[in-house]
PDB file of C-alpha atoms in Angstrom:
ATOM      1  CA  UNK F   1     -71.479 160.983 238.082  1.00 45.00           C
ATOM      2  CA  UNK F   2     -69.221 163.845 239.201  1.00 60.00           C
ATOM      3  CA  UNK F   3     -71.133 167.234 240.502  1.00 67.00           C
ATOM      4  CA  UNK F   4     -69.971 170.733 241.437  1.00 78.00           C
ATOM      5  CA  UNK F   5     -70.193 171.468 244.952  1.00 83.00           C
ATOM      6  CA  UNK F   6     -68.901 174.285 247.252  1.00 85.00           C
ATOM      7  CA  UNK F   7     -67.755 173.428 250.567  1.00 82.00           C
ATOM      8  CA  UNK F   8     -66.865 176.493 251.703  1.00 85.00           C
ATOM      9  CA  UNK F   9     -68.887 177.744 254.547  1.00 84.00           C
ATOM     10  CA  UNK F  10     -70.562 180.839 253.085  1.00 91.00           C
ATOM     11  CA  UNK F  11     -71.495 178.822 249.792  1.00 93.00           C
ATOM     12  CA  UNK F  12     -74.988 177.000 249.442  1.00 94.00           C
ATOM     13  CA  UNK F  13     -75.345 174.997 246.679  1.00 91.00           C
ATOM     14  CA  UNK F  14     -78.461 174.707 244.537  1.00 90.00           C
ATOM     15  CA  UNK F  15     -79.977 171.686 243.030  1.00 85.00           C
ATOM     16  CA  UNK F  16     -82.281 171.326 240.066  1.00 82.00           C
ATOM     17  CA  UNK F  17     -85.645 169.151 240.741  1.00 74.00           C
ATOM     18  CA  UNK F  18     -84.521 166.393 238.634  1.00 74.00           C
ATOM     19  CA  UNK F  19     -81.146 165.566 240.877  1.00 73.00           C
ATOM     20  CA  UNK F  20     -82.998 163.717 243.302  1.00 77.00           C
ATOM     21  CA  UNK F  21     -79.678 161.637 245.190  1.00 82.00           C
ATOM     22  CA  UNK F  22     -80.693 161.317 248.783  1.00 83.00           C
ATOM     23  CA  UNK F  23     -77.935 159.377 249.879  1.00 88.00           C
ATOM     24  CA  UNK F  24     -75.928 162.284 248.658  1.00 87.00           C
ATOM     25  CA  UNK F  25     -77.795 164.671 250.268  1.00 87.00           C
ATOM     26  CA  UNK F  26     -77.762 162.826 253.621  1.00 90.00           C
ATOM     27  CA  UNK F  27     -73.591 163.032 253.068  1.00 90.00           C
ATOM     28  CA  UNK F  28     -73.796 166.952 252.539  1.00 90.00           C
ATOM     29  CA  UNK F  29     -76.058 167.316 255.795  1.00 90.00           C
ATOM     30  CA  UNK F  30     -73.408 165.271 257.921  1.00 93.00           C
ATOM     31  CA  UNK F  31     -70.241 167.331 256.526  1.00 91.00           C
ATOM     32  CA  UNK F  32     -72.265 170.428 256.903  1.00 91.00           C
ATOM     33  CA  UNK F  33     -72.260 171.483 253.210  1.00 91.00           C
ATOM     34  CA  UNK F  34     -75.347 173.693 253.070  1.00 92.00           C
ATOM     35  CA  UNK F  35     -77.559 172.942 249.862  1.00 91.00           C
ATOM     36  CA  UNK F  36     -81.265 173.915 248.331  1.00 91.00           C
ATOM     37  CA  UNK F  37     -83.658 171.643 246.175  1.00 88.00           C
ATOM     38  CA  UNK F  38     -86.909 171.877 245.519  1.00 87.00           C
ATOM     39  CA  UNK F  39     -88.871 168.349 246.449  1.00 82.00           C
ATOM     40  CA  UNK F  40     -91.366 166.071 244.417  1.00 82.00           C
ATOM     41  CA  UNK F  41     -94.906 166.614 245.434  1.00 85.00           C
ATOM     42  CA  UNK F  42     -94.627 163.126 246.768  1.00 88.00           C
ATOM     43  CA  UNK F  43     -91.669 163.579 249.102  1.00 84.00           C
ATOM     44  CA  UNK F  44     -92.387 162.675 252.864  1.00 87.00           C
ATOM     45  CA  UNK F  45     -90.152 164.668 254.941  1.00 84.00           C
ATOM     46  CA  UNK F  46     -90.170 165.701 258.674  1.00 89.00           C
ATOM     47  CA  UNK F  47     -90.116 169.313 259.477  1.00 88.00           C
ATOM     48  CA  UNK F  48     -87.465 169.696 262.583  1.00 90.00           C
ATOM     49  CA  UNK F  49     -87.599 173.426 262.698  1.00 93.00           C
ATOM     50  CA  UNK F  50     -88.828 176.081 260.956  1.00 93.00           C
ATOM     51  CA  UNK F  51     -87.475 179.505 260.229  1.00 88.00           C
TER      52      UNK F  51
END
């Protein structure tokens, strides 16, 4: 499956709930492609800085 996604650097891309890829979303943190999502209730994250 193909998606839409704007690397250039003033774009941030937004992602619906149900698009839950994290191996894709590991790739957009390392080439710096800035994205949104909303997480499952039962996501465990780790908060490394907040705004």
């Amino acid at each position: 499956m193909e998606f839409l996604i704007v690397e250039d650097e003033d774009a941030l891309n937004v992602f619906d709930r149900g698009y839950l890829e994290y191996k894709q979303f590991d790739h957009y943190c390392k080439e710096g492609i800035r994205f949104v999502t909303r997480l499952k209730n039962n996501a465990c994250v780790e908060v490394l800085k907040e705004l």
